Amino acid sequence: MNRIDSRGWHDVDLLANGLQVGPIPRSLIELLPPHAVVSLMAEPWELRPGIVDFDSCDDAGIKVAAPNLSHPAINLLPELARLCCIMLDEAGVEHAGATIALVCDTPCAPFIEQALRDRGARVGVFAHPSLLTNGKWDVIVAAMRPSDRPPMDIKSLGRISETSRHALLVQFSGEIDRSAASYFGLRVWPPKRPARGQLGLPLDVLGAAPAIRKLTGGLKAAEAAYRGEALGRDSVGFIVNARSATIERGRAGTRAGVHLLR
């Protein structure tokens, strides 16, 4: 559809959310029939705040289904770690012997950490820029979930400039206050700011397969929800509501924890 009006929506079974689709607000959800399912093309921690009105879905009794990126049929987290390593390659980083701080509040943290270690890097993992220890880091990788305000803000970047002025900041995901980084003379990769909520390097760099597994996983989860099948954490997808979406976004930060440099 080129525009949203009240016609045709009573026949909708699945409404797919994707990067090319605008936010799904209450006004759109109220046009859906009660049996419809909103199909997320990502886990809740990947979504920008406000991209789906989960409260409205709950109020209308509309199910929301998300793909389980850890399911063997999707298995996307190792792929995201590989994509991060490719991004460092493009930035000219020599992994072997490099001291890398990984600032990550998503489930990708252990996968990215292991991938960097397998390439010979010394890695410290921190769930938030405020937890970043003082040290002479060669590279600081921001792999954060989308947020309204950049976690890498002027305060965090000021601390980094004092202790690791020559470090390369790599924006794999999440936001970096690039104006503040420029003020402190910090280098940021990629040179062009990624669109809000998007990765610093597109997933299709890895070929079509990972993106297809993710999208079809989201559709499969929504189809199962539409048919009334039970969806749990071991399924290809799971049901999301307003409360679980909030908890999931919060849990993303606790999964990463803080790991000492090894």
PDB file of C-alpha atoms in Angstrom:
ATOM      1  CA  MET A   1       0.000   0.000   0.000  1.00  0.00           C
ATOM      2  CA  ASN A   2       1.175   3.498  -0.772  1.00  0.00           C
ATOM      3  CA  ARG A   3      -0.806   5.109   2.026  1.00  0.00           C
ATOM      4  CA  ILE A   4      -2.760   4.158   5.103  1.00  0.00           C
ATOM      5  CA  ASP A   5      -6.527   4.445   5.064  1.00  0.00           C
ATOM      6  CA  SER A   6      -9.313   2.357   6.571  1.00  0.00           C
ATOM      7  CA  ARG A   7      -9.945   0.242   3.482  1.00  0.00           C
ATOM      8  CA  GLY A   8      -8.601  -3.281   3.156  1.00  0.00           C
ATOM      9  CA  TRP A   9      -7.135  -3.666   6.616  1.00  0.00           C
ATOM     10  CA  HIS A  10      -9.890  -6.021   7.850  1.00  0.00           C
ATOM     11  CA  ASP A  11      -8.396  -8.724   5.578  1.00  0.00           C
ATOM     12  CA  VAL A  12      -4.859  -8.448   6.982  1.00  0.00           C
ATOM     13  CA  ASP A  13      -3.494 -11.574   8.700  1.00  0.00           C
ATOM     14  CA  LEU A  14       0.155 -10.580   9.151  1.00  0.00           C
ATOM     15  CA  LEU A  15       1.611  -7.078   9.351  1.00  0.00           C
ATOM     16  CA  ALA A  16       5.387  -7.248   8.872  1.00  0.00           C
ATOM     17  CA  ASN A  17       7.690  -4.677  10.443  1.00  0.00           C
ATOM     18  CA  GLY A  18      10.962  -3.945   8.660  1.00  0.00           C
ATOM     19  CA  LEU A  19      13.598  -1.275   8.139  1.00  0.00           C
ATOM     20  CA  GLN A  20      11.757   0.075   5.093  1.00  0.00           C
ATOM     21  CA  VAL A  21       8.458   0.312   6.995  1.00  0.00           C
ATOM     22  CA  GLY A  22       7.628   3.279   9.184  1.00  0.00           C
ATOM     23  CA  PRO A  23       6.563   2.987  12.816  1.00  0.00           C
ATOM     24  CA  ILE A  24       3.483   0.909  13.600  1.00  0.00           C
ATOM     25  CA  PRO A  25       1.375   3.309  15.720  1.00  0.00           C
ATOM     26  CA  ARG A  26      -1.955   2.963  17.514  1.00  0.00           C
ATOM     27  CA  SER A  27      -3.849   4.474  14.560  1.00  0.00           C
ATOM     28  CA  LEU A  28      -2.679   1.602  12.339  1.00  0.00           C
ATOM     29  CA  ILE A  29      -3.122  -1.122  14.945  1.00  0.00           C
ATOM     30  CA  GLU A  30      -6.745  -0.070  15.479  1.00  0.00           C
ATOM     31  CA  LEU A  31      -7.446  -0.865  11.791  1.00  0.00           C
ATOM     32  CA  LEU A  32      -6.344  -4.509  12.165  1.00  0.00           C
ATOM     33  CA  PRO A  33      -8.785  -7.349  12.812  1.00  0.00           C
ATOM     34  CA  PRO A  34      -8.443  -9.142  16.185  1.00  0.00           C
ATOM     35  CA  HIS A  35      -6.877 -12.237  14.598  1.00  0.00           C
ATOM     36  CA  ALA A  36      -4.022 -10.298  12.955  1.00  0.00           C
ATOM     37  CA  VAL A  37      -0.416 -10.703  14.096  1.00  0.00           C
ATOM     38  CA  VAL A  38       2.371  -8.130  13.917  1.00  0.00           C
ATOM     39  CA  SER A  39       5.502  -9.851  12.604  1.00  0.00           C
ATOM     40  CA  LEU A  40       8.727  -8.296  13.869  1.00  0.00           C
ATOM     41  CA  MET A  41      11.723  -8.711  11.604  1.00  0.00           C
ATOM     42  CA  ALA A  42      14.061  -8.439  14.599  1.00  0.00           C
ATOM     43  CA  GLU A  43      14.265  -9.215  18.288  1.00  0.00           C
ATOM     44  CA  PRO A  44      12.921  -6.400  20.510  1.00  0.00           C
ATOM     45  CA  TRP A  45      16.401  -5.301  21.640  1.00  0.00           C
ATOM     46  CA  GLU A  46      17.269  -4.474  18.015  1.00  0.00           C
ATOM     47  CA  LEU A  47      14.359  -2.074  17.516  1.00  0.00           C
ATOM     48  CA  ARG A  48      14.455   1.685  17.852  1.00  0.00           C
ATOM     49  CA  PRO A  49      12.261   2.976  20.684  1.00  0.00           C
ATOM     50  CA  GLY A  50       8.743   3.661  19.455  1.00  0.00           C
ATOM     51  CA  ILE A  51       9.000   1.632  16.245  1.00  0.00           C
ATOM     52  CA  VAL A  52       6.037  -0.505  17.392  1.00  0.00           C
ATOM     53  CA  ASP A  53       3.338   0.600  19.835  1.00  0.00           C
ATOM     54  CA  PHE A  54       3.330  -2.527  21.996  1.00  0.00           C
ATOM     55  CA  ASP A  55       0.844  -1.017  24.460  1.00  0.00           C
ATOM     56  CA  SER A  56      -1.683  -0.518  21.657  1.00  0.00           C
ATOM     57  CA  CYS A  57      -1.164  -4.098  20.494  1.00  0.00           C
ATOM     58  CA  ASP A  58      -1.880  -5.317  24.028  1.00  0.00           C
ATOM     59  CA  ASP A  59      -4.973  -3.113  24.269  1.00  0.00           C
ATOM     60  CA  ALA A  60      -6.316  -4.395  20.940  1.00  0.00           C
ATOM     61  CA  GLY A  61      -5.457  -8.038  21.651  1.00  0.00           C
ATOM     62  CA  ILE A  62      -3.098  -8.106  18.664  1.00  0.00           C
ATOM     63  CA  LYS A  63      -0.287 -10.646  19.007  1.00  0.00           C
ATOM     64  CA  VAL A  64       3.277  -9.571  18.236  1.00  0.00           C
ATOM     65  CA  ALA A  65       5.795 -12.257  17.238  1.00  0.00           C
ATOM     66  CA  ALA A  66       9.575 -11.927  16.958  1.00  0.00           C
ATOM     67  CA  PRO A  67      12.235 -14.258  15.522  1.00  0.00           C
ATOM     68  CA  ASN A  68      14.537 -16.066  17.917  1.00  0.00           C
ATOM     69  CA  LEU A  69      17.985 -15.170  16.587  1.00  0.00           C
ATOM     70  CA  SER A  70      19.561 -17.942  18.683  1.00  0.00           C
ATOM     71  CA  HIS A  71      17.426 -20.687  17.132  1.00  0.00           C
ATOM     72  CA  PRO A  72      19.553 -23.118  15.052  1.00  0.00           C
ATOM     73  CA  ALA A  73      17.445 -22.364  11.965  1.00  0.00           C
ATOM     74  CA  ILE A  74      18.354 -18.651  12.213  1.00  0.00           C
ATOM     75  CA  ASN A  75      21.631 -18.630  14.198  1.00  0.00           C
ATOM     76  CA  LEU A  76      22.303 -14.958  13.528  1.00  0.00           C
ATOM     77  CA  LEU A  77      24.416 -13.929  16.530  1.00  0.00           C
ATOM     78  CA  PRO A  78      27.637 -15.589  15.254  1.00  0.00           C
ATOM     79  CA  GLU A  79      26.969 -13.943  11.887  1.00  0.00           C
ATOM     80  CA  LEU A  80      26.736 -10.516  13.534  1.00  0.00           C
ATOM     81  CA  ALA A  81      30.064 -11.201  15.248  1.00  0.00           C
ATOM     82  CA  ARG A  82      31.601 -12.067  11.878  1.00  0.00           C
ATOM     83  CA  LEU A  83      30.166  -8.875  10.414  1.00  0.00           C
ATOM     84  CA  CYS A  84      31.751  -6.850  13.222  1.00  0.00           C
ATOM     85  CA  CYS A  85      35.155  -8.400  12.464  1.00  0.00           C
ATOM     86  CA  ILE A  86      34.773  -7.557   8.772  1.00  0.00           C
ATOM     87  CA  MET A  87      33.981  -3.983   9.754  1.00  0.00           C
ATOM     88  CA  LEU A  88      37.211  -3.816  11.775  1.00  0.00           C
ATOM     89  CA  ASP A  89      39.094  -5.203   8.779  1.00  0.00           C
ATOM     90  CA  GLU A  90      37.675  -2.418   6.611  1.00  0.00           C
ATOM     91  CA  ALA A  91      38.758   0.100   9.242  1.00  0.00           C
ATOM     92  CA  GLY A  92      42.336  -1.170   8.913  1.00  0.00           C
ATOM     93  CA  VAL A  93      42.518  -2.773  12.365  1.00  0.00           C
ATOM     94  CA  GLU A  94      45.144  -5.460  12.856  1.00  0.00           C
ATOM     95  CA  HIS A  95      43.400  -7.844  15.225  1.00  0.00           C
ATOM     96  CA  ALA A  96      46.436  -9.777  16.389  1.00  0.00           C
ATOM     97  CA  GLY A  97      47.816  -8.106  19.520  1.00  0.00           C
ATOM     98  CA  ALA A  98      45.292  -5.238  19.435  1.00  0.00           C
ATOM     99  CA  THR A  99      43.755  -4.112  22.718  1.00  0.00           C
ATOM    100  CA  ILE A 100      40.021  -3.761  22.057  1.00  0.00           C
ATOM    101  CA  ALA A 101      37.284  -2.495  24.352  1.00  0.00           C
ATOM    102  CA  LEU A 102      33.895  -3.902  23.375  1.00  0.00           C
ATOM    103  CA  VAL A 103      31.061  -1.742  24.705  1.00  0.00           C
ATOM    104  CA  CYS A 104      28.023  -3.948  24.187  1.00  0.00           C
ATOM    105  CA  ASP A 105      24.646  -4.316  25.878  1.00  0.00           C
ATOM    106  CA  THR A 106      23.185  -6.891  23.478  1.00  0.00           C
ATOM    107  CA  PRO A 107      23.232 -10.716  23.305  1.00  0.00           C
ATOM    108  CA  CYS A 108      25.959 -10.359  20.656  1.00  0.00           C
ATOM    109  CA  ALA A 109      28.587  -9.558  23.296  1.00  0.00           C
ATOM    110  CA  PRO A 110      29.976 -13.078  23.945  1.00  0.00           C
ATOM    111  CA  PHE A 111      29.984 -13.883  20.227  1.00  0.00           C
ATOM    112  CA  ILE A 112      31.832 -10.709  19.228  1.00  0.00           C
ATOM    113  CA  GLU A 113      34.240 -11.147  22.130  1.00  0.00           C
ATOM    114  CA  GLN A 114      35.084 -14.714  21.107  1.00  0.00           C
ATOM    115  CA  ALA A 115      35.457 -13.780  17.442  1.00  0.00           C
ATOM    116  CA  LEU A 116      37.928 -11.018  18.327  1.00  0.00           C
ATOM    117  CA  ARG A 117      39.894 -13.314  20.639  1.00  0.00           C
ATOM    118  CA  ASP A 118      40.039 -15.983  17.941  1.00  0.00           C
ATOM    119  CA  ARG A 119      41.785 -13.378  15.774  1.00  0.00           C
ATOM    120  CA  GLY A 120      44.368 -12.678  18.459  1.00  0.00           C
ATOM    121  CA  ALA A 121      42.981  -9.514  20.055  1.00  0.00           C
ATOM    122  CA  ARG A 122      42.995  -8.755  23.764  1.00  0.00           C
ATOM    123  CA  VAL A 123      39.432  -7.849  24.661  1.00  0.00           C
ATOM    124  CA  GLY A 124      37.630  -6.142  27.521  1.00  0.00           C
ATOM    125  CA  VAL A 125      33.825  -6.205  27.515  1.00  0.00           C
ATOM    126  CA  PHE A 126      31.680  -3.504  29.113  1.00  0.00           C
ATOM    127  CA  ALA A 127      27.894  -3.221  29.209  1.00  0.00           C
ATOM    128  CA  HIS A 128      27.891   0.594  29.044  1.00  0.00           C
ATOM    129  CA  PRO A 129      30.367   3.373  28.200  1.00  0.00           C
ATOM    130  CA  SER A 130      30.193   4.586  31.813  1.00  0.00           C
ATOM    131  CA  LEU A 131      31.726   1.241  32.901  1.00  0.00           C
ATOM    132  CA  LEU A 132      34.671   1.527  30.519  1.00  0.00           C
ATOM    133  CA  THR A 133      37.859   1.328  32.548  1.00  0.00           C
ATOM    134  CA  ASN A 134      40.747   3.675  31.987  1.00  0.00           C
ATOM    135  CA  GLY A 135      43.254   2.093  29.699  1.00  0.00           C
ATOM    136  CA  LYS A 136      45.223   2.619  26.540  1.00  0.00           C
ATOM    137  CA  TRP A 137      42.761   1.016  24.139  1.00  0.00           C
ATOM    138  CA  ASP A 138      43.721   0.656  20.488  1.00  0.00           C
ATOM    139  CA  VAL A 139      40.108   0.236  19.419  1.00  0.00           C
ATOM    140  CA  ILE A 140      36.781   0.865  21.159  1.00  0.00           C
ATOM    141  CA  VAL A 141      33.855  -0.934  19.505  1.00  0.00           C
ATOM    142  CA  ALA A 142      30.378   0.431  20.187  1.00  0.00           C
ATOM    143  CA  ALA A 143      27.886  -2.431  19.745  1.00  0.00           C
ATOM    144  CA  MET A 144      24.891  -0.989  21.574  1.00  0.00           C
ATOM    145  CA  ARG A 145      21.153  -1.333  21.123  1.00  0.00           C
ATOM    146  CA  PRO A 146      19.244   1.604  19.614  1.00  0.00           C
ATOM    147  CA  SER A 147      18.300   4.353  22.049  1.00  0.00           C
ATOM    148  CA  ASP A 148      16.816   7.827  22.083  1.00  0.00           C
ATOM    149  CA  ARG A 149      20.118   9.321  23.242  1.00  0.00           C
ATOM    150  CA  PRO A 150      23.634   8.195  22.278  1.00  0.00           C
ATOM    151  CA  PRO A 151      25.172   6.029  25.038  1.00  0.00           C
ATOM    152  CA  MET A 152      28.516   7.294  23.743  1.00  0.00           C
ATOM    153  CA  ASP A 153      27.754  10.847  24.850  1.00  0.00           C
ATOM    154  CA  ILE A 154      30.003  13.831  25.489  1.00  0.00           C
ATOM    155  CA  LYS A 155      30.782  12.689  29.029  1.00  0.00           C
ATOM    156  CA  SER A 156      31.874   9.199  27.961  1.00  0.00           C
ATOM    157  CA  LEU A 157      33.822  10.516  24.988  1.00  0.00           C
ATOM    158  CA  GLY A 158      35.544  13.057  27.223  1.00  0.00           C
ATOM    159  CA  ARG A 159      36.805  10.236  29.449  1.00  0.00           C
ATOM    160  CA  ILE A 160      37.972   8.300  26.404  1.00  0.00           C
ATOM    161  CA  SER A 161      39.873  11.314  25.065  1.00  0.00           C
ATOM    162  CA  GLU A 162      41.738  11.608  28.378  1.00  0.00           C
ATOM    163  CA  THR A 163      42.905   7.998  28.508  1.00  0.00           C
ATOM    164  CA  SER A 164      42.786   6.673  24.936  1.00  0.00           C
ATOM    165  CA  ARG A 165      42.920   9.711  22.674  1.00  0.00           C
ATOM    166  CA  HIS A 166      44.450   7.717  19.837  1.00  0.00           C
ATOM    167  CA  ALA A 167      41.909   4.886  19.984  1.00  0.00           C
ATOM    168  CA  LEU A 168      39.720   4.257  16.960  1.00  0.00           C
ATOM    169  CA  LEU A 169      35.991   4.341  17.751  1.00  0.00           C
ATOM    170  CA  VAL A 170      34.096   1.780  15.670  1.00  0.00           C
ATOM    171  CA  GLN A 171      30.324   2.278  15.478  1.00  0.00           C
ATOM    172  CA  PHE A 172      29.006  -1.216  14.824  1.00  0.00           C
ATOM    173  CA  SER A 173      25.575  -0.524  16.335  1.00  0.00           C
ATOM    174  CA  GLY A 174      23.979   2.064  18.593  1.00  0.00           C
ATOM    175  CA  GLU A 175      24.682   5.759  18.595  1.00  0.00           C
ATOM    176  CA  ILE A 176      27.846   7.821  19.032  1.00  0.00           C
ATOM    177  CA  ASP A 177      27.683  11.573  19.543  1.00  0.00           C
ATOM    178  CA  ARG A 178      29.847  12.352  16.542  1.00  0.00           C
ATOM    179  CA  SER A 179      29.851  16.079  17.214  1.00  0.00           C
ATOM    180  CA  ALA A 180      31.395  15.420  20.621  1.00  0.00           C
ATOM    181  CA  ALA A 181      33.849  12.925  19.106  1.00  0.00           C
ATOM    182  CA  SER A 182      34.943  15.564  16.593  1.00  0.00           C
ATOM    183  CA  TYR A 183      35.309  18.128  19.388  1.00  0.00           C
ATOM    184  CA  PHE A 184      37.699  15.826  21.247  1.00  0.00           C
ATOM    185  CA  GLY A 185      39.565  14.898  18.057  1.00  0.00           C
ATOM    186  CA  LEU A 186      38.577  11.241  18.220  1.00  0.00           C
ATOM    187  CA  ARG A 187      38.548   9.088  15.096  1.00  0.00           C
ATOM    188  CA  VAL A 188      35.296   7.296  14.249  1.00  0.00           C
ATOM    189  CA  TRP A 189      34.631   4.495  11.767  1.00  0.00           C
ATOM    190  CA  PRO A 190      32.735   4.345   9.458  1.00  0.00           C
ATOM    191  CA  PRO A 191      33.331   7.906   8.249  1.00  0.00           C
ATOM    192  CA  LYS A 192      29.671   8.263   7.294  1.00  0.00           C
ATOM    193  CA  ARG A 193      27.196   8.077  10.165  1.00  0.00           C
ATOM    194  CA  PRO A 194      24.922   4.983   9.873  1.00  0.00           C
ATOM    195  CA  ALA A 195      21.204   5.667   9.759  1.00  0.00           C
ATOM    196  CA  ARG A 196      19.630   5.608  13.202  1.00  0.00           C
ATOM    197  CA  GLY A 197      18.954   2.052  14.290  1.00  0.00           C
ATOM    198  CA  GLN A 198      21.046   0.464  11.530  1.00  0.00           C
ATOM    199  CA  LEU A 199      24.335  -1.410  11.680  1.00  0.00           C
ATOM    200  CA  GLY A 200      27.567   0.251  10.671  1.00  0.00           C
ATOM    201  CA  LEU A 201      27.934  -2.391   7.969  1.00  0.00           C
ATOM    202  CA  PRO A 202      24.861  -3.866   6.233  1.00  0.00           C
ATOM    203  CA  LEU A 203      24.036  -7.483   6.994  1.00  0.00           C
ATOM    204  CA  ASP A 204      23.925  -8.303   3.275  1.00  0.00           C
ATOM    205  CA  VAL A 205      27.723  -7.948   3.208  1.00  0.00           C
ATOM    206  CA  LEU A 206      27.610 -11.574   4.417  1.00  0.00           C
ATOM    207  CA  GLY A 207      25.444 -12.550   1.455  1.00  0.00           C
ATOM    208  CA  ALA A 208      21.718 -13.147   1.266  1.00  0.00           C
ATOM    209  CA  ALA A 209      21.459 -16.197   3.534  1.00  0.00           C
ATOM    210  CA  PRO A 210      21.640 -14.522   7.010  1.00  0.00           C
ATOM    211  CA  ALA A 211      19.070 -11.861   6.103  1.00  0.00           C
ATOM    212  CA  ILE A 212      16.755 -14.471   4.576  1.00  0.00           C
ATOM    213  CA  ARG A 213      16.963 -16.674   7.670  1.00  0.00           C
ATOM    214  CA  LYS A 214      16.136 -13.675   9.859  1.00  0.00           C
ATOM    215  CA  LEU A 215      13.185 -12.451   7.789  1.00  0.00           C
ATOM    216  CA  THR A 216      11.679 -15.870   7.214  1.00  0.00           C
ATOM    217  CA  GLY A 217      12.150 -16.612  10.920  1.00  0.00           C
ATOM    218  CA  GLY A 218      10.094 -13.544  11.765  1.00  0.00           C
ATOM    219  CA  LEU A 219       7.367 -14.551   9.322  1.00  0.00           C
ATOM    220  CA  LYS A 220       7.385 -18.170  10.541  1.00  0.00           C
ATOM    221  CA  ALA A 221       6.994 -17.023  14.148  1.00  0.00           C
ATOM    222  CA  ALA A 222       4.074 -14.791  13.185  1.00  0.00           C
ATOM    223  CA  GLU A 223       2.431 -17.581  11.187  1.00  0.00           C
ATOM    224  CA  ALA A 224       2.695 -19.930  14.173  1.00  0.00           C
ATOM    225  CA  ALA A 225       1.184 -17.261  16.427  1.00  0.00           C
ATOM    226  CA  TYR A 226      -1.618 -16.701  13.904  1.00  0.00           C
ATOM    227  CA  ARG A 227      -2.434 -20.427  13.986  1.00  0.00           C
ATOM    228  CA  GLY A 228      -2.451 -20.425  17.798  1.00  0.00           C
ATOM    229  CA  GLU A 229       0.674 -22.549  18.238  1.00  0.00           C
ATOM    230  CA  ALA A 230       2.646 -22.319  21.464  1.00  0.00           C
ATOM    231  CA  LEU A 231       5.862 -20.317  21.110  1.00  0.00           C
ATOM    232  CA  GLY A 232       8.606 -20.543  23.725  1.00  0.00           C
ATOM    233  CA  ARG A 233      12.246 -19.595  24.009  1.00  0.00           C
ATOM    234  CA  ASP A 234      13.278 -22.785  22.196  1.00  0.00           C
ATOM    235  CA  SER A 235      10.972 -22.049  19.247  1.00  0.00           C
ATOM    236  CA  VAL A 236      11.919 -20.250  16.039  1.00  0.00           C
ATOM    237  CA  GLY A 237      10.215 -17.202  17.537  1.00  0.00           C
ATOM    238  CA  PHE A 238       8.375 -15.909  20.578  1.00  0.00           C
ATOM    239  CA  ILE A 239       5.469 -13.699  21.557  1.00  0.00           C
ATOM    240  CA  VAL A 240       6.243 -10.137  22.654  1.00  0.00           C
ATOM    241  CA  ASN A 241       4.023  -7.821  24.671  1.00  0.00           C
ATOM    242  CA  ALA A 242       4.594  -4.374  26.145  1.00  0.00           C
ATOM    243  CA  ARG A 243       5.999  -5.708  29.401  1.00  0.00           C
ATOM    244  CA  SER A 244       8.272  -8.361  27.893  1.00  0.00           C
ATOM    245  CA  ALA A 245       9.580  -5.908  25.287  1.00  0.00           C
ATOM    246  CA  THR A 246      10.624  -3.527  28.061  1.00  0.00           C
ATOM    247  CA  ILE A 247      12.216  -6.336  30.063  1.00  0.00           C
ATOM    248  CA  GLU A 248      13.976  -7.682  26.973  1.00  0.00           C
ATOM    249  CA  ARG A 249      15.522  -4.309  26.218  1.00  0.00           C
ATOM    250  CA  GLY A 250      16.677  -4.098  29.820  1.00  0.00           C
ATOM    251  CA  ARG A 251      18.054  -7.615  29.865  1.00  0.00           C
ATOM    252  CA  ALA A 252      20.202  -6.848  26.844  1.00  0.00           C
ATOM    253  CA  GLY A 253      22.384  -4.706  29.064  1.00  0.00           C
ATOM    254  CA  THR A 254      22.727  -7.284  31.832  1.00  0.00           C
ATOM    255  CA  ARG A 255      23.729 -10.099  29.496  1.00  0.00           C
ATOM    256  CA  ALA A 256      26.925  -8.354  28.473  1.00  0.00           C
ATOM    257  CA  GLY A 257      28.182  -7.781  32.003  1.00  0.00           C
ATOM    258  CA  VAL A 258      31.758  -6.647  32.491  1.00  0.00           C
ATOM    259  CA  HIS A 259      34.672  -8.897  31.577  1.00  0.00           C
ATOM    260  CA  LEU A 260      38.231  -8.185  32.591  1.00  0.00           C
ATOM    261  CA  LEU A 261      40.831  -7.937  29.854  1.00  0.00           C
ATOM    262  CA  ARG A 262      42.394 -11.269  28.975  1.00  0.00           C
TER     263      ARG A 262
END
